[in-house]
mmCIF file of C-alpha atoms and ligand atoms in Angstrom:
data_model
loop_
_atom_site.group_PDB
_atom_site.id
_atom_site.type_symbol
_atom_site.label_atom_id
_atom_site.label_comp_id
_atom_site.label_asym_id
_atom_site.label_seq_id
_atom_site.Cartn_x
_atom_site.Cartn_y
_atom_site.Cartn_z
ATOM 1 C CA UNK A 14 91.140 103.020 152.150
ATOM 2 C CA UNK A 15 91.245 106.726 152.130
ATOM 3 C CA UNK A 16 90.475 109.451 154.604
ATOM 4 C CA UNK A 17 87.316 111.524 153.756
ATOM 5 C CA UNK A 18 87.419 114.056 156.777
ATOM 6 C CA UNK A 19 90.359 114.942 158.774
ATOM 7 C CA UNK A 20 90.960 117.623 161.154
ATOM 8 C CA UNK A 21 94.508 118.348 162.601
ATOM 9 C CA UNK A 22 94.634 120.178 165.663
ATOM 10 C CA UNK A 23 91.618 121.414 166.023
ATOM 11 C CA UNK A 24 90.690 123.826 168.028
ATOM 12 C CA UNK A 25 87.238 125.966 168.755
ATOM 13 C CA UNK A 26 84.626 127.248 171.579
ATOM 14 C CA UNK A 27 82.396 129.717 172.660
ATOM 15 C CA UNK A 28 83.304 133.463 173.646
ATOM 16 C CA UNK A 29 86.382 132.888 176.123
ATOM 17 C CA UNK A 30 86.335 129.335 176.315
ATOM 18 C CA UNK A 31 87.860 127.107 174.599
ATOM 19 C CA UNK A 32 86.270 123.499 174.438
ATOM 20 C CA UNK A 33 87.753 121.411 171.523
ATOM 21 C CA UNK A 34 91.759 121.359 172.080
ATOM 22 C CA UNK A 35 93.925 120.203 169.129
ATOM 23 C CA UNK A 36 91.247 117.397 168.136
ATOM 24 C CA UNK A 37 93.081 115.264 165.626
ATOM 25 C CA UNK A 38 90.692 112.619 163.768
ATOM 26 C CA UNK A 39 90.240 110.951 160.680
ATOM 27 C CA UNK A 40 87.315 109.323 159.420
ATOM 28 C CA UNK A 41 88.074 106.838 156.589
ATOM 29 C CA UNK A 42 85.340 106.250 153.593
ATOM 30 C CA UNK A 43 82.476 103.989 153.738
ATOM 31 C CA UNK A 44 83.212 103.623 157.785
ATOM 32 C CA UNK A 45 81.522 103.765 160.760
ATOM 33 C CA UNK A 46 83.453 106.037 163.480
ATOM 34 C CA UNK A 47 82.187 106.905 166.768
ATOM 35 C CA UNK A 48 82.719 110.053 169.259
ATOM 36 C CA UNK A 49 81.887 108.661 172.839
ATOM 37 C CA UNK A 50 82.364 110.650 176.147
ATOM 38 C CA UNK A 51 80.513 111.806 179.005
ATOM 39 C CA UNK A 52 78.392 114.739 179.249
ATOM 40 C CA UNK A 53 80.286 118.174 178.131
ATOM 41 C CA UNK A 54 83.309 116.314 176.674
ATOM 42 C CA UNK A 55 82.915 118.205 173.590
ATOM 43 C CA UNK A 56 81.347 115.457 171.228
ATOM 44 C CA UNK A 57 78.486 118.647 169.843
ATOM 45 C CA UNK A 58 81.263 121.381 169.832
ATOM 46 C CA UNK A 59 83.200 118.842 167.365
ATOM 47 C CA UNK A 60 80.001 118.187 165.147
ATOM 48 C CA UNK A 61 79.245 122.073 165.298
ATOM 49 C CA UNK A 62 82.244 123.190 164.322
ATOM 50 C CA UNK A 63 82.894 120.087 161.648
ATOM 51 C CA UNK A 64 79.644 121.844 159.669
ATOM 52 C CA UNK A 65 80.526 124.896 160.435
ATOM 53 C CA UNK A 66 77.851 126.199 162.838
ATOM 54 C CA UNK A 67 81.268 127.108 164.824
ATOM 55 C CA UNK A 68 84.270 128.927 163.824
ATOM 56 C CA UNK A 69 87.742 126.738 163.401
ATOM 57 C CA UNK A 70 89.880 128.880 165.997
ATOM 58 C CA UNK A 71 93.046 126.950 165.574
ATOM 59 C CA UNK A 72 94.395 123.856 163.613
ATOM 60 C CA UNK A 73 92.316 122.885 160.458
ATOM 61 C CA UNK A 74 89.557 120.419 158.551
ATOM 62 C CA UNK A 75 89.748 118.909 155.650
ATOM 63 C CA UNK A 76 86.635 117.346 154.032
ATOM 64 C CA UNK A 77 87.742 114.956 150.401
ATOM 65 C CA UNK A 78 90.824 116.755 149.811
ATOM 66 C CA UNK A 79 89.526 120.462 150.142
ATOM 67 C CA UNK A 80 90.570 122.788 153.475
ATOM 68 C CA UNK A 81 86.818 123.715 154.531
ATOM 69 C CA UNK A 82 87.245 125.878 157.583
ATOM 70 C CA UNK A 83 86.894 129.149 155.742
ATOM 71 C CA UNK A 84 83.165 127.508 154.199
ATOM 72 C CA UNK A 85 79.804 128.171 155.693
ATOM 73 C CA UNK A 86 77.621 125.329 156.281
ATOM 74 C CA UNK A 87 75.991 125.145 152.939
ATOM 75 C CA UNK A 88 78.815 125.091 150.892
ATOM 76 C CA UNK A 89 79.923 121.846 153.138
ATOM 77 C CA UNK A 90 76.985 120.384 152.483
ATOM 78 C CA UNK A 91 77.321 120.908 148.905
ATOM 79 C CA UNK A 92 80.964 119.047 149.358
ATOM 80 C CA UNK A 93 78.676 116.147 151.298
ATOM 81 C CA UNK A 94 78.647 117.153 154.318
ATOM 82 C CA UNK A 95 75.439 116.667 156.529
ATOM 83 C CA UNK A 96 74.961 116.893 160.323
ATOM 84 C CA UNK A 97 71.729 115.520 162.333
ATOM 85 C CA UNK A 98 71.998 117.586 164.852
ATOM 86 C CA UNK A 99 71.573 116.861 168.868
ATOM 87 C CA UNK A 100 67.957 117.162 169.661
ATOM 88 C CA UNK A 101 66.191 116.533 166.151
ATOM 89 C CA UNK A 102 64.859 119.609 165.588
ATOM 90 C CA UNK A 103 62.940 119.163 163.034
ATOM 91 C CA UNK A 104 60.043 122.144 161.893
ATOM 92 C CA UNK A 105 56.776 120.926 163.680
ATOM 93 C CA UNK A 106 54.423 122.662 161.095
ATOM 94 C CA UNK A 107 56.160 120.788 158.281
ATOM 95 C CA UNK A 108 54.646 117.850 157.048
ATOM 96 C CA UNK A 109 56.869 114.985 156.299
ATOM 97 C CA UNK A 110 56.053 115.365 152.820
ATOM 98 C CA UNK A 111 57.908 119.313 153.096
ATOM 99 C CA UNK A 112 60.350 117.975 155.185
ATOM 100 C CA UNK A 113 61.902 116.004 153.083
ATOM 101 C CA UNK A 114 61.353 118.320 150.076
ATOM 102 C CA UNK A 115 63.884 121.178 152.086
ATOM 103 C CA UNK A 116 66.155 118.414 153.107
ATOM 104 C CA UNK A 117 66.768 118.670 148.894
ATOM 105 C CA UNK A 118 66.998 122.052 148.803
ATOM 106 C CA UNK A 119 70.676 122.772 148.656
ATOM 107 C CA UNK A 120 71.201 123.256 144.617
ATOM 108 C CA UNK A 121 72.828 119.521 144.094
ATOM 109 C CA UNK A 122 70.675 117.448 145.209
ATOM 110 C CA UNK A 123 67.681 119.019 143.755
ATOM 111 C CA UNK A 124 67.106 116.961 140.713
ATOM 112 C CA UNK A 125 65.440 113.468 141.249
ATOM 113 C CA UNK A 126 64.739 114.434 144.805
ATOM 114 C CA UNK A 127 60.972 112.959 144.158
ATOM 115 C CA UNK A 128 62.558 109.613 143.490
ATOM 116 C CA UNK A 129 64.952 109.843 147.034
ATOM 117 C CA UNK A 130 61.390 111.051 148.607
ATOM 118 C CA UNK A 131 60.183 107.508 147.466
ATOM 119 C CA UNK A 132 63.642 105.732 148.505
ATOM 120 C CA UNK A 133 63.147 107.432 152.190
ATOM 121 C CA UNK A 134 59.554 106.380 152.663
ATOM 122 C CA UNK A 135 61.239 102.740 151.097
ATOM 123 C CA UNK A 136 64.052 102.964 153.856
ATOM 124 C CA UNK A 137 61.258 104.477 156.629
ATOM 125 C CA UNK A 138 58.433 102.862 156.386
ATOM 126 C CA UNK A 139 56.773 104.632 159.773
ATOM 127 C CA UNK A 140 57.313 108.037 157.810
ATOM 128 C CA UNK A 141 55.350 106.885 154.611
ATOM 129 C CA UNK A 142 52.948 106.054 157.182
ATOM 130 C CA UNK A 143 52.900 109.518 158.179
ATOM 131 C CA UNK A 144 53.543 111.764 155.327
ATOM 132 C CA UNK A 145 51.113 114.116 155.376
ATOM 133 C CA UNK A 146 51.136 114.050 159.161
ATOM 134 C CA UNK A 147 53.020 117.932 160.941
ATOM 135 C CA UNK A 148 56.289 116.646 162.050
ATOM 136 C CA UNK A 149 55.226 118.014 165.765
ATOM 137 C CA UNK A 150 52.842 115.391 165.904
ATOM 138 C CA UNK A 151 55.247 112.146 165.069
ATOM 139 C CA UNK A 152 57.122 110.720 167.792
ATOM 140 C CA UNK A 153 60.825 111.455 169.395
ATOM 141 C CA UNK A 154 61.607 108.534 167.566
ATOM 142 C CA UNK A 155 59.990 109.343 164.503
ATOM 143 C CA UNK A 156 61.066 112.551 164.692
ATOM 144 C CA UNK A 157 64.775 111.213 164.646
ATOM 145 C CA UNK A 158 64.340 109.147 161.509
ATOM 146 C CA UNK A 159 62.483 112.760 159.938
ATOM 147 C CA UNK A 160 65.734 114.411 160.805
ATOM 148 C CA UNK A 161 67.800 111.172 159.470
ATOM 149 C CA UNK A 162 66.010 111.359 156.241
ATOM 150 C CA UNK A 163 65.766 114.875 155.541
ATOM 151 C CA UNK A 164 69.518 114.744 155.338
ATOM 152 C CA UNK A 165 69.301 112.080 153.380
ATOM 153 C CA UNK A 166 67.579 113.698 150.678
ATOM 154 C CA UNK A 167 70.658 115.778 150.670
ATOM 155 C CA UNK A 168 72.824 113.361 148.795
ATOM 156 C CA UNK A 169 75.423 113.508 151.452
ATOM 157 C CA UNK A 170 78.822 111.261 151.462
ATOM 158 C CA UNK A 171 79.274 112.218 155.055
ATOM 159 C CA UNK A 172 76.607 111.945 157.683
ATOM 160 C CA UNK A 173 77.101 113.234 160.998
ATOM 161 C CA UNK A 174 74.190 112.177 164.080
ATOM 162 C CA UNK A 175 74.660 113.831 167.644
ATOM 163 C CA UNK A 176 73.096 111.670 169.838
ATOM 164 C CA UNK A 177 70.702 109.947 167.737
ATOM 165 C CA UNK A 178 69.162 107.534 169.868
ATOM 166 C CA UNK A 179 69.108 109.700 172.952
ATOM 167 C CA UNK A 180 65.786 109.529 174.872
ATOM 168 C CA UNK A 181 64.334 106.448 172.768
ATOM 169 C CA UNK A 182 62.782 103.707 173.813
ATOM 170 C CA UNK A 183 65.226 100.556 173.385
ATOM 171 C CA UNK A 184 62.658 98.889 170.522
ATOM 172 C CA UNK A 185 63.345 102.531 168.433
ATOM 173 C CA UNK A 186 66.931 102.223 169.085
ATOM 174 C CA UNK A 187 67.183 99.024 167.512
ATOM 175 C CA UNK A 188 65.042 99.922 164.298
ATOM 176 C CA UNK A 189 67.201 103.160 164.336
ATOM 177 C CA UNK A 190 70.483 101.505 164.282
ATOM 178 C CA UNK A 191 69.796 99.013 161.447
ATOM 179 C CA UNK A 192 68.756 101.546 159.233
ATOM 180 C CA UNK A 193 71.754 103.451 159.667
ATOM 181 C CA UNK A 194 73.621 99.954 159.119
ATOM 182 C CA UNK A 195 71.398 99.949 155.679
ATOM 183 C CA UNK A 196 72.449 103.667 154.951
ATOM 184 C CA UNK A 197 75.998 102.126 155.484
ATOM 185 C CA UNK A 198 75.809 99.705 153.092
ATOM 186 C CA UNK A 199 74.635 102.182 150.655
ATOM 187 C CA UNK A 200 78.557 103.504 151.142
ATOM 188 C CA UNK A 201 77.478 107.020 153.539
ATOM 189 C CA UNK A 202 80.057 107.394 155.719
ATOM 190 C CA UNK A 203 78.896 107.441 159.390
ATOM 191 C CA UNK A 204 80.224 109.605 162.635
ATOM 192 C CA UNK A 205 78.135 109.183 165.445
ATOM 193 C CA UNK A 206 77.871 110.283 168.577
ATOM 194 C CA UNK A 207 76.819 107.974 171.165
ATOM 195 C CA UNK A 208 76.964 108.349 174.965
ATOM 196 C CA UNK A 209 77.112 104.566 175.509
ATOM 197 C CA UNK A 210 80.226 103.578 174.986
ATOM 198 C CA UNK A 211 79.391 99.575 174.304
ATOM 199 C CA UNK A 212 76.632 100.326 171.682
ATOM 200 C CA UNK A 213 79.281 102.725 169.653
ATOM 201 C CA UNK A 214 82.100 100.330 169.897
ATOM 202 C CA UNK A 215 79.796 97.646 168.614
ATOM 203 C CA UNK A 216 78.439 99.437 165.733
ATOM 204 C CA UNK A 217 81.284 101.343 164.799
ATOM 205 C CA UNK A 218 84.870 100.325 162.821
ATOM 206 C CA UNK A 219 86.828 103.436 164.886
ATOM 207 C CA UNK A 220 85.986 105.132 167.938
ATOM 208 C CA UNK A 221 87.153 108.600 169.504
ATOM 209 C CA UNK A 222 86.568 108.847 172.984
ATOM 210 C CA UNK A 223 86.801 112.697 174.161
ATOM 211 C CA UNK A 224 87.267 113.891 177.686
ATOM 212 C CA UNK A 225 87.892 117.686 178.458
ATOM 213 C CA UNK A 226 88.041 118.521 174.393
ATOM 214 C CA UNK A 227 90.961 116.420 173.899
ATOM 215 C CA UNK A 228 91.320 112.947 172.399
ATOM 216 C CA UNK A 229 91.637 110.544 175.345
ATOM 217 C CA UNK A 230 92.107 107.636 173.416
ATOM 218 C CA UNK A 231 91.110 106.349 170.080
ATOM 219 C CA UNK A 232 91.675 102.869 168.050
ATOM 220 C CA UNK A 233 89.583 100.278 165.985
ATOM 221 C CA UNK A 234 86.485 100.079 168.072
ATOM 222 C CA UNK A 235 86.988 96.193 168.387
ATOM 223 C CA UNK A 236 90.672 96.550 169.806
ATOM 224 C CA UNK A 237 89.052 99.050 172.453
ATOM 225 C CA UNK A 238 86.060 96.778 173.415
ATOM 226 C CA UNK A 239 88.522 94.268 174.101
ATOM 227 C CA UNK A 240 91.138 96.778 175.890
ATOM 228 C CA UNK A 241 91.693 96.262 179.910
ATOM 229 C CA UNK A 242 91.994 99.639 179.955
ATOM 230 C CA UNK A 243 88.645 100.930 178.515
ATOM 231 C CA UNK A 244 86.877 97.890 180.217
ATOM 232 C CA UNK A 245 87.793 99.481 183.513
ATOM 233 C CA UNK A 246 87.873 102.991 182.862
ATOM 234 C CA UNK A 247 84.496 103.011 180.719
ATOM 235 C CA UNK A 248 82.744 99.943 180.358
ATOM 236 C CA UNK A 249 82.727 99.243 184.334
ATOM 237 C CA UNK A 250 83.826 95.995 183.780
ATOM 238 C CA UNK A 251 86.565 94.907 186.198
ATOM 239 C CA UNK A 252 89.561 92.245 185.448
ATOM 240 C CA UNK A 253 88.810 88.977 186.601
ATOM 241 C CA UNK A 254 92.227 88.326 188.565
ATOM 242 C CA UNK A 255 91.160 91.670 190.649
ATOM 243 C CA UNK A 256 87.556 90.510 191.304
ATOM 244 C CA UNK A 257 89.120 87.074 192.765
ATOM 245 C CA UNK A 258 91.102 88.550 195.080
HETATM 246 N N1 ADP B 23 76.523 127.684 173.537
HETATM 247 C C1 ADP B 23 77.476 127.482 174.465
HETATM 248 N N2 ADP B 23 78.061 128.529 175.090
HETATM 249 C C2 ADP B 23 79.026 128.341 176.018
HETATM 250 N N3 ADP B 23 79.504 127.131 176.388
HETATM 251 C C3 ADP B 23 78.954 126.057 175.803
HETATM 252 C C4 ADP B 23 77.922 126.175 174.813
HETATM 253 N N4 ADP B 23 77.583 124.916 174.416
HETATM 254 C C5 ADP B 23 78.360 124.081 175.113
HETATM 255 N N5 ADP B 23 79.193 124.754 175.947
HETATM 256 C C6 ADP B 23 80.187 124.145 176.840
HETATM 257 O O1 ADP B 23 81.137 123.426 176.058
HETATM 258 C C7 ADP B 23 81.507 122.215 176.699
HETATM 259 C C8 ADP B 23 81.262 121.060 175.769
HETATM 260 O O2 ADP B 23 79.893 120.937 175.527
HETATM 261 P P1 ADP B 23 79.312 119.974 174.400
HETATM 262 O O3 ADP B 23 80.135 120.083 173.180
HETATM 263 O O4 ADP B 23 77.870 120.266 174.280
HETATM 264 O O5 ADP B 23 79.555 118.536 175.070
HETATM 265 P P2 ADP B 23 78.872 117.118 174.805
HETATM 266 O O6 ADP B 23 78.143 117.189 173.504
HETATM 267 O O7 ADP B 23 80.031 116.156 174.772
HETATM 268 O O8 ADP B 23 77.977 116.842 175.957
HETATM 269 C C9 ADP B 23 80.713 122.153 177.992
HETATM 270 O O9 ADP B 23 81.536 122.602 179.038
HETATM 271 C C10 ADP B 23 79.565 123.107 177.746
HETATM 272 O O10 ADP B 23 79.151 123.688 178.941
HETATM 273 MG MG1 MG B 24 76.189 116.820 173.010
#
């Protein structure tokens, strides 16, 4: 196995305050890892500042081998790196059609980005439905999968979702998650960042789990759903022996 992204000691923030405190992670190829924690943990300050919409204030990132801290965000994507971010955001006067046209706009994934067009509306059937519909008119979770596959078309070897599945109903959430365990077999690698901490140890290989911008803990996600110690603190399931008594 071998490490595509890897940040030592990474710090960053906003103005006077700093949020992410010497965040070490690694994210090995073709894996699933997952960033869990509650509300203002730092989870979008980490994906922010892993593209590069934020500054690297202390420590560093390294994305396949290169030091990327000093790159803007489109010359990470052209190293493969491509964030969905929080809240879709998606342009509602695009049509899906356009929308997946500028997800190929960065110059290497240009050619053949016809015949991805065709493998999206393959891998998303509801947006083949749709593809001459505005994007403001599709659903949340249509919406998602727009923002999904518009960074798709960008060829990238790392994909990064913030909160993917928030506000969905649970029948989206489903059809969302086994696409993204199809993307995974087409060898992406996957960070995601989910606020329920069962579904993201259950789809992921490796799970982060941020309090306060720091690492609280972190392991193979099927060592921590089995862990006392997370069952108490985070899954709110309590130890037998201290229910009996
Ligand atoms: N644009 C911003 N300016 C100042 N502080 C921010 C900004 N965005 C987030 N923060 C603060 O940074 C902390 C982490 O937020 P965030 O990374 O969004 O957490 P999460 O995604 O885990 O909910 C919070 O205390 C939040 O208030
Ligand atoms: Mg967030």
């Amino acid at each position: 196995m071998s490490v595509l992204l890897e940040t030592r000691d990474l710090c960053s923030g906003y103005g006077d305050v700093q949020v992410l405190k010497q965040v070490s992670i690694a994210l090995e190829q073709g894996q699933v890892t997952a960033f869990v924690g509650s509300n203002g943990a730092g989870k979008t300050t980490l994906m922010r500042t892993l593209a590069g919409l934020l500054p690297t204030r202390r420590g560093g990132i390294m994305l396949a081998g290169h030091t990327v801290d000093a790159l803007d965000p489109p010359q990470r994507l052209a190293l493969g790196l491509s964030l969905v971010p929080e809240g879709r955001l998606v342009f509602p006067d695009f049509t899906v059609a356009d929308t997946l046209r500028i997800g190929a706009y960065a110059p290497h994934a240009r050619a053949g980005w016809r015949a991805r067009a065709e493998q999206m509306y393959e891998l998303f059937p509801r947006l083949k439905e749709r593809r001459n519909n505005q994007a403001g008119f599709l659903s949340g979770g249509e919406q998602q999968m727009l923002a999904l596959a518009r960074s798709l078309m960008s060829c990238p070897k790392l994909l990064l979702l913030d909160e993917p599945t928030l506000g969905l109903a649970p029948a989206m959430v489903d059809e969302l998650f086994a696409i993204l365990g199809r993307i995974r077999e087409t060898g992406v690698t996957l960070g995601l960042v989910e606020q329920n901490i069962q579904t993201a140890l259950s789809l992921s290989d490796y799970a982060y789990v941020l309090e306060d911008g720091q690492i609280a803990l972190s392991g193979p996600s099927a060592q921590l759903l089995d862990s006392p110690e997370v069952q108490a603190s985070y899954l709110g399931i309590r130890e037998e022996a201290a229910s009996v008594s």
